[in-house]
């Protein structure tokens, strides 16, 4: 039986400690803050990241260096027969294209998966890949399953402030100014690797309720047949430091009684655009 290693990037929200416990391998995303380079989860903490962000420092994110990817894969292939790599969606980053190009030098032993996901849905893909590998699935089988179920997930997110969406060009300066005055909170959706506007509401409470309603609607309508046949996983996340997501966690527990819903920290790549206080929730159909 082939031994298959599962690798991903830190856009999955999987930290180095968690990766060790899960038996997977995480390549840190890179950040440049005022011309100094940092590796997510390695050389910068969430506390420092949000402090820098709130201080108004210039933050830019970039994909992992090709050298770090090659080094990890070469090391793993001394012990494993194959590798399945699950990067951030190709629609949101060039990480997939870079990894795919690098994989061509490994004689068919590295499978790069584009299953159109990020954050907690990408994390779920990594969990699924690891389980299938432990059940004896080959690299090609795992990649095929993840790609065939790529669209079986959805994420909804909202923000505390429009400041960082404006900075990233997703909200116009005029729209941000009016939104802040009127306390308008956009709810965004990520489906199939694309970020789109879902709705706009007034106030934090209504924006959180809009996310909960959207997930409930996906369960009962959009994914009804798949959810009934295969079941589903619910995950939630927040941008910030420990404790920032406590209120959100309580609201979710009340809205979905009987479900065990894991609360994750959003990866810094997303937090760059949301700012501290951003929250999200995701639905993923079981593979």
mmCIF file of C-alpha atoms in Angstrom:
data_model
loop_
_atom_site.group_PDB
_atom_site.id
_atom_site.type_symbol
_atom_site.label_atom_id
_atom_site.label_comp_id
_atom_site.label_asym_id
_atom_site.label_seq_id
_atom_site.Cartn_x
_atom_site.Cartn_y
_atom_site.Cartn_z
ATOM 1 C CA UNK A 1 0.000 0.000 0.000
ATOM 2 C CA UNK A 2 1.323 3.404 -0.975
ATOM 3 C CA UNK A 3 2.050 5.892 1.766
ATOM 4 C CA UNK A 4 0.548 9.259 0.874
ATOM 5 C CA UNK A 5 1.546 12.526 2.588
ATOM 6 C CA UNK A 6 -0.942 15.392 2.696
ATOM 7 C CA UNK A 7 0.404 18.934 2.374
ATOM 8 C CA UNK A 8 -1.379 22.275 2.315
ATOM 9 C CA UNK A 9 -0.711 25.962 2.933
ATOM 10 C CA UNK A 10 -1.581 28.074 5.959
ATOM 11 C CA UNK A 11 -4.598 29.530 4.144
ATOM 12 C CA UNK A 12 -6.276 26.374 5.428
ATOM 13 C CA UNK A 13 -6.120 27.890 8.908
ATOM 14 C CA UNK A 14 -4.143 24.878 10.130
ATOM 15 C CA UNK A 15 -1.301 26.020 12.375
ATOM 16 C CA UNK A 16 1.981 24.153 12.685
ATOM 17 C CA UNK A 17 1.039 22.607 16.040
ATOM 18 C CA UNK A 18 -2.313 21.378 14.745
ATOM 19 C CA UNK A 19 -0.651 20.021 11.614
ATOM 20 C CA UNK A 20 1.633 17.881 13.754
ATOM 21 C CA UNK A 21 -1.329 16.502 15.662
ATOM 22 C CA UNK A 22 -3.240 15.797 12.455
ATOM 23 C CA UNK A 23 -0.302 14.178 10.694
ATOM 24 C CA UNK A 24 -0.291 16.643 7.796
ATOM 25 C CA UNK A 25 2.224 19.252 6.631
ATOM 26 C CA UNK A 26 1.616 23.003 6.291
ATOM 27 C CA UNK A 27 3.603 25.461 4.180
ATOM 28 C CA UNK A 28 3.403 28.983 5.668
ATOM 29 C CA UNK A 29 2.065 31.845 3.572
ATOM 30 C CA UNK A 30 4.324 34.881 3.410
ATOM 31 C CA UNK A 31 3.552 38.432 4.549
ATOM 32 C CA UNK A 32 5.491 41.620 4.034
ATOM 33 C CA UNK A 33 4.856 44.211 6.729
ATOM 34 C CA UNK A 34 6.666 47.496 6.181
ATOM 35 C CA UNK A 35 9.209 45.630 4.002
ATOM 36 C CA UNK A 36 9.901 42.962 6.642
ATOM 37 C CA UNK A 37 8.954 39.404 5.638
ATOM 38 C CA UNK A 38 7.076 37.040 7.954
ATOM 39 C CA UNK A 39 5.850 33.457 7.726
ATOM 40 C CA UNK A 40 2.305 32.858 8.955
ATOM 41 C CA UNK A 41 2.251 30.834 12.149
ATOM 42 C CA UNK A 42 6.055 30.677 12.265
ATOM 43 C CA UNK A 43 7.561 34.138 12.613
ATOM 44 C CA UNK A 44 4.443 36.189 13.341
ATOM 45 C CA UNK A 45 1.635 35.614 15.827
ATOM 46 C CA UNK A 46 -1.981 36.662 15.373
ATOM 47 C CA UNK A 47 -1.558 39.148 18.198
ATOM 48 C CA UNK A 48 1.340 40.875 16.440
ATOM 49 C CA UNK A 49 -0.398 40.764 13.051
ATOM 50 C CA UNK A 50 -3.516 42.568 14.272
ATOM 51 C CA UNK A 51 -1.446 45.029 16.275
ATOM 52 C CA UNK A 52 0.497 45.912 13.120
ATOM 53 C CA UNK A 53 -2.727 46.126 11.114
ATOM 54 C CA UNK A 54 -4.401 48.432 13.628
ATOM 55 C CA UNK A 55 -1.266 50.601 13.671
ATOM 56 C CA UNK A 56 -1.805 51.166 9.960
ATOM 57 C CA UNK A 57 1.314 49.397 8.763
ATOM 58 C CA UNK A 58 1.567 48.348 5.119
ATOM 59 C CA UNK A 59 0.664 44.656 4.905
ATOM 60 C CA UNK A 60 0.951 42.583 1.749
ATOM 61 C CA UNK A 61 0.400 38.854 1.444
ATOM 62 C CA UNK A 62 2.097 36.524 -1.010
ATOM 63 C CA UNK A 63 2.245 32.846 -1.777
ATOM 64 C CA UNK A 64 4.879 30.496 -0.344
ATOM 65 C CA UNK A 65 8.278 30.551 -2.006
ATOM 66 C CA UNK A 66 8.868 27.786 -4.589
ATOM 67 C CA UNK A 67 11.975 26.791 -2.660
ATOM 68 C CA UNK A 68 10.025 26.071 0.527
ATOM 69 C CA UNK A 69 7.561 23.890 -1.386
ATOM 70 C CA UNK A 70 10.266 21.919 -3.198
ATOM 71 C CA UNK A 71 12.251 21.418 0.001
ATOM 72 C CA UNK A 72 9.234 20.009 1.846
ATOM 73 C CA UNK A 73 8.206 17.714 -0.994
ATOM 74 C CA UNK A 74 11.733 16.387 -1.503
ATOM 75 C CA UNK A 75 12.007 15.620 2.208
ATOM 76 C CA UNK A 76 8.620 13.897 2.369
ATOM 77 C CA UNK A 77 9.256 11.739 -0.701
ATOM 78 C CA UNK A 78 12.161 10.094 1.089
ATOM 79 C CA UNK A 79 9.578 8.572 3.432
ATOM 80 C CA UNK A 80 6.305 8.637 1.464
ATOM 81 C CA UNK A 81 5.448 7.218 -1.947
ATOM 82 C CA UNK A 82 3.183 10.072 -3.010
ATOM 83 C CA UNK A 83 2.034 13.541 -1.976
ATOM 84 C CA UNK A 84 -1.349 15.205 -2.298
ATOM 85 C CA UNK A 85 -1.067 18.985 -2.037
ATOM 86 C CA UNK A 86 -4.204 21.030 -1.225
ATOM 87 C CA UNK A 87 -3.481 24.737 -1.792
ATOM 88 C CA UNK A 88 -5.743 27.757 -1.634
ATOM 89 C CA UNK A 89 -8.261 27.998 -4.495
ATOM 90 C CA UNK A 90 -6.783 28.893 -7.885
ATOM 91 C CA UNK A 91 -9.473 31.583 -8.216
ATOM 92 C CA UNK A 92 -8.074 33.479 -5.234
ATOM 93 C CA UNK A 93 -4.315 32.999 -5.474
ATOM 94 C CA UNK A 94 -1.513 31.959 -7.787
ATOM 95 C CA UNK A 95 -0.456 29.305 -5.251
ATOM 96 C CA UNK A 96 -2.177 26.529 -7.193
ATOM 97 C CA UNK A 97 -0.512 27.393 -10.514
ATOM 98 C CA UNK A 98 2.904 27.617 -8.867
ATOM 99 C CA UNK A 99 2.504 24.291 -7.063
ATOM 100 C CA UNK A 100 1.172 22.588 -10.200
ATOM 101 C CA UNK A 101 4.165 23.760 -12.216
ATOM 102 C CA UNK A 102 6.580 22.551 -9.521
ATOM 103 C CA UNK A 103 4.852 19.164 -9.274
ATOM 104 C CA UNK A 104 5.762 18.342 -12.885
ATOM 105 C CA UNK A 105 9.366 17.770 -11.799
ATOM 106 C CA UNK A 106 8.398 14.955 -9.400
ATOM 107 C CA UNK A 107 7.614 12.218 -11.933
ATOM 108 C CA UNK A 108 3.934 11.858 -11.137
ATOM 109 C CA UNK A 109 4.426 11.432 -7.400
ATOM 110 C CA UNK A 110 2.881 14.791 -6.428
ATOM 111 C CA UNK A 111 -0.816 15.538 -7.015
ATOM 112 C CA UNK A 112 -1.872 19.183 -6.731
ATOM 113 C CA UNK A 113 -5.594 19.573 -6.061
ATOM 114 C CA UNK A 114 -7.703 22.578 -7.006
ATOM 115 C CA UNK A 115 -10.919 22.021 -5.098
ATOM 116 C CA UNK A 116 -11.857 25.715 -5.039
ATOM 117 C CA UNK A 117 -11.628 26.228 -1.294
ATOM 118 C CA UNK A 118 -10.039 28.395 1.373
ATOM 119 C CA UNK A 119 -9.938 28.622 5.149
ATOM 120 C CA UNK A 120 -12.206 26.189 7.002
ATOM 121 C CA UNK A 121 -13.480 24.482 3.836
ATOM 122 C CA UNK A 122 -9.880 23.998 2.680
ATOM 123 C CA UNK A 123 -9.132 22.589 6.130
ATOM 124 C CA UNK A 124 -12.000 20.133 5.745
ATOM 125 C CA UNK A 125 -10.520 19.018 2.417
ATOM 126 C CA UNK A 126 -7.216 18.337 4.155
ATOM 127 C CA UNK A 127 -9.012 16.317 6.843
ATOM 128 C CA UNK A 128 -10.861 14.340 4.170
ATOM 129 C CA UNK A 129 -7.655 13.741 2.207
ATOM 130 C CA UNK A 130 -5.873 12.458 5.300
ATOM 131 C CA UNK A 131 -8.734 10.079 6.115
ATOM 132 C CA UNK A 132 -8.858 8.689 2.571
ATOM 133 C CA UNK A 133 -5.079 8.209 2.604
ATOM 134 C CA UNK A 134 -5.317 6.270 5.870
ATOM 135 C CA UNK A 135 -8.015 4.116 4.293
ATOM 136 C CA UNK A 136 -5.584 3.187 1.521
ATOM 137 C CA UNK A 137 -6.498 5.685 -1.180
ATOM 138 C CA UNK A 138 -3.764 6.558 -3.652
ATOM 139 C CA UNK A 139 -2.743 10.077 -4.552
ATOM 140 C CA UNK A 140 -4.760 10.018 -7.781
ATOM 141 C CA UNK A 141 -7.844 8.681 -6.001
ATOM 142 C CA UNK A 142 -7.662 11.357 -3.291
ATOM 143 C CA UNK A 143 -7.150 14.137 -5.840
ATOM 144 C CA UNK A 144 -10.063 12.880 -7.931
ATOM 145 C CA UNK A 145 -12.438 12.795 -4.960
ATOM 146 C CA UNK A 146 -11.492 16.280 -3.763
ATOM 147 C CA UNK A 147 -11.829 17.804 -7.225
ATOM 148 C CA UNK A 148 -15.156 16.084 -7.967
ATOM 149 C CA UNK A 149 -16.625 17.496 -4.727
ATOM 150 C CA UNK A 150 -15.016 20.923 -5.098
ATOM 151 C CA UNK A 151 -18.270 22.853 -5.226
ATOM 152 C CA UNK A 152 -19.925 21.080 -2.298
ATOM 153 C CA UNK A 153 -19.245 23.887 0.169
ATOM 154 C CA UNK A 154 -20.035 27.491 0.951
ATOM 155 C CA UNK A 155 -18.657 30.207 3.225
ATOM 156 C CA UNK A 156 -20.328 33.404 4.459
ATOM 157 C CA UNK A 157 -18.357 36.181 6.135
ATOM 158 C CA UNK A 158 -18.914 39.682 7.484
ATOM 159 C CA UNK A 159 -16.775 42.433 8.974
ATOM 160 C CA UNK A 160 -16.534 44.729 11.972
ATOM 161 C CA UNK A 161 -15.258 47.602 9.831
ATOM 162 C CA UNK A 162 -15.257 48.421 6.115
ATOM 163 C CA UNK A 163 -11.783 49.946 6.389
ATOM 164 C CA UNK A 164 -9.860 46.968 5.072
ATOM 165 C CA UNK A 165 -12.341 46.026 2.343
ATOM 166 C CA UNK A 166 -11.988 49.613 1.133
ATOM 167 C CA UNK A 167 -8.213 49.347 1.238
ATOM 168 C CA UNK A 168 -8.351 46.182 -0.830
ATOM 169 C CA UNK A 169 -10.636 47.793 -3.400
ATOM 170 C CA UNK A 170 -13.715 45.650 -2.629
ATOM 171 C CA UNK A 171 -15.629 48.670 -1.323
ATOM 172 C CA UNK A 172 -15.347 52.174 -2.766
ATOM 173 C CA UNK A 173 -14.215 54.971 -0.418
ATOM 174 C CA UNK A 174 -17.630 56.633 -0.749
ATOM 175 C CA UNK A 175 -19.408 53.345 -0.093
ATOM 176 C CA UNK A 176 -17.255 52.684 2.939
ATOM 177 C CA UNK A 177 -17.889 56.149 4.365
ATOM 178 C CA UNK A 178 -21.651 55.851 3.956
ATOM 179 C CA UNK A 179 -21.576 52.299 5.277
ATOM 180 C CA UNK A 180 -19.741 53.308 8.429
ATOM 181 C CA UNK A 181 -22.142 56.186 9.084
ATOM 182 C CA UNK A 182 -25.226 54.011 8.583
ATOM 183 C CA UNK A 183 -23.647 50.979 10.319
ATOM 184 C CA UNK A 184 -24.131 48.900 7.172
ATOM 185 C CA UNK A 185 -22.445 45.494 7.271
ATOM 186 C CA UNK A 186 -21.880 43.558 4.041
ATOM 187 C CA UNK A 187 -22.192 39.779 4.092
ATOM 188 C CA UNK A 188 -19.935 38.152 1.513
ATOM 189 C CA UNK A 189 -20.074 34.611 0.168
ATOM 190 C CA UNK A 190 -17.279 32.374 -1.088
ATOM 191 C CA UNK A 191 -18.548 29.608 -3.335
ATOM 192 C CA UNK A 192 -16.555 27.840 -6.003
ATOM 193 C CA UNK A 193 -13.521 29.957 -5.230
ATOM 194 C CA UNK A 194 -15.256 33.255 -6.004
ATOM 195 C CA UNK A 195 -15.988 36.057 -3.546
ATOM 196 C CA UNK A 196 -19.305 37.809 -4.150
ATOM 197 C CA UNK A 197 -21.637 40.104 -2.255
ATOM 198 C CA UNK A 198 -24.473 38.188 -0.594
ATOM 199 C CA UNK A 199 -26.459 40.878 1.221
ATOM 200 C CA UNK A 200 -26.182 44.085 3.268
ATOM 201 C CA UNK A 201 -27.752 44.648 6.669
ATOM 202 C CA UNK A 202 -27.692 47.238 9.444
ATOM 203 C CA UNK A 203 -25.665 46.321 12.521
ATOM 204 C CA UNK A 204 -23.569 43.434 13.803
ATOM 205 C CA UNK A 205 -26.429 41.387 15.176
ATOM 206 C CA UNK A 206 -28.282 41.355 11.858
ATOM 207 C CA UNK A 207 -25.128 40.498 9.914
ATOM 208 C CA UNK A 208 -24.474 37.475 12.130
ATOM 209 C CA UNK A 209 -28.097 36.407 11.769
ATOM 210 C CA UNK A 210 -27.812 36.774 7.979
ATOM 211 C CA UNK A 211 -24.914 34.322 7.985
ATOM 212 C CA UNK A 212 -26.848 31.830 10.107
ATOM 213 C CA UNK A 213 -29.881 32.144 7.812
ATOM 214 C CA UNK A 214 -27.715 31.644 4.723
ATOM 215 C CA UNK A 215 -26.228 28.435 6.116
ATOM 216 C CA UNK A 216 -29.679 27.143 7.087
ATOM 217 C CA UNK A 217 -30.920 27.921 3.582
ATOM 218 C CA UNK A 218 -28.010 26.010 2.028
ATOM 219 C CA UNK A 219 -28.844 22.993 4.189
ATOM 220 C CA UNK A 220 -32.548 23.037 3.328
ATOM 221 C CA UNK A 221 -32.357 24.207 -0.291
ATOM 222 C CA UNK A 222 -29.082 24.466 -2.196
ATOM 223 C CA UNK A 223 -27.432 21.334 -0.759
ATOM 224 C CA UNK A 224 -30.593 19.571 0.431
ATOM 225 C CA UNK A 225 -30.210 16.357 -1.557
ATOM 226 C CA UNK A 226 -26.465 16.014 -0.944
ATOM 227 C CA UNK A 227 -26.820 16.910 2.743
ATOM 228 C CA UNK A 228 -29.497 14.260 3.224
ATOM 229 C CA UNK A 229 -27.528 11.558 1.412
ATOM 230 C CA UNK A 230 -24.000 12.248 2.638
ATOM 231 C CA UNK A 231 -24.326 14.508 5.663
ATOM 232 C CA UNK A 232 -22.382 17.689 6.222
ATOM 233 C CA UNK A 233 -19.923 19.508 8.461
ATOM 234 C CA UNK A 234 -20.402 22.995 9.888
ATOM 235 C CA UNK A 235 -17.419 25.146 10.822
ATOM 236 C CA UNK A 236 -17.104 28.711 12.036
ATOM 237 C CA UNK A 237 -14.213 31.143 12.237
ATOM 238 C CA UNK A 238 -13.201 34.634 13.301
ATOM 239 C CA UNK A 239 -10.424 37.127 12.605
ATOM 240 C CA UNK A 240 -8.634 38.029 15.785
ATOM 241 C CA UNK A 241 -7.029 36.613 18.896
ATOM 242 C CA UNK A 242 -8.308 34.041 21.421
ATOM 243 C CA UNK A 243 -11.594 35.157 22.932
ATOM 244 C CA UNK A 244 -12.669 37.345 20.001
ATOM 245 C CA UNK A 245 -14.959 34.625 18.680
ATOM 246 C CA UNK A 246 -16.745 33.759 21.956
ATOM 247 C CA UNK A 247 -19.964 35.682 21.269
ATOM 248 C CA UNK A 248 -20.126 34.266 17.756
ATOM 249 C CA UNK A 249 -19.649 30.737 19.100
ATOM 250 C CA UNK A 250 -22.552 31.135 21.539
ATOM 251 C CA UNK A 251 -24.885 32.438 18.848
ATOM 252 C CA UNK A 252 -24.027 29.498 16.594
ATOM 253 C CA UNK A 253 -24.633 26.962 19.350
ATOM 254 C CA UNK A 254 -28.055 28.463 19.941
ATOM 255 C CA UNK A 255 -28.879 28.496 16.215
ATOM 256 C CA UNK A 256 -27.710 24.923 15.565
ATOM 257 C CA UNK A 257 -28.507 22.921 18.704
ATOM 258 C CA UNK A 258 -27.094 19.403 18.723
ATOM 259 C CA UNK A 259 -24.275 20.181 16.281
ATOM 260 C CA UNK A 260 -20.626 20.137 17.309
ATOM 261 C CA UNK A 261 -19.233 23.133 15.462
ATOM 262 C CA UNK A 262 -15.508 23.772 15.630
ATOM 263 C CA UNK A 263 -14.446 27.406 15.908
ATOM 264 C CA UNK A 264 -11.276 28.276 13.979
ATOM 265 C CA UNK A 265 -9.192 31.392 13.559
ATOM 266 C CA UNK A 266 -9.380 32.786 10.041
ATOM 267 C CA UNK A 267 -6.085 32.647 8.139
ATOM 268 C CA UNK A 268 -4.203 35.915 7.989
ATOM 269 C CA UNK A 269 -4.636 36.153 4.222
ATOM 270 C CA UNK A 270 -8.385 36.620 4.765
ATOM 271 C CA UNK A 271 -7.850 38.747 7.877
ATOM 272 C CA UNK A 272 -5.800 41.162 5.779
ATOM 273 C CA UNK A 273 -9.028 42.073 3.964
ATOM 274 C CA UNK A 274 -11.493 41.724 6.851
ATOM 275 C CA UNK A 275 -9.639 43.172 9.831
ATOM 276 C CA UNK A 276 -10.054 42.112 13.420
ATOM 277 C CA UNK A 277 -13.650 41.276 14.253
ATOM 278 C CA UNK A 278 -14.464 39.614 10.950
ATOM 279 C CA UNK A 279 -16.440 36.393 11.353
ATOM 280 C CA UNK A 280 -17.556 33.571 9.118
ATOM 281 C CA UNK A 281 -19.316 30.245 8.910
ATOM 282 C CA UNK A 282 -19.083 27.398 6.423
ATOM 283 C CA UNK A 283 -20.986 24.341 5.287
ATOM 284 C CA UNK A 284 -19.194 21.403 3.670
ATOM 285 C CA UNK A 285 -20.877 18.268 2.339
ATOM 286 C CA UNK A 286 -19.168 15.028 3.411
ATOM 287 C CA UNK A 287 -17.173 13.230 0.710
#
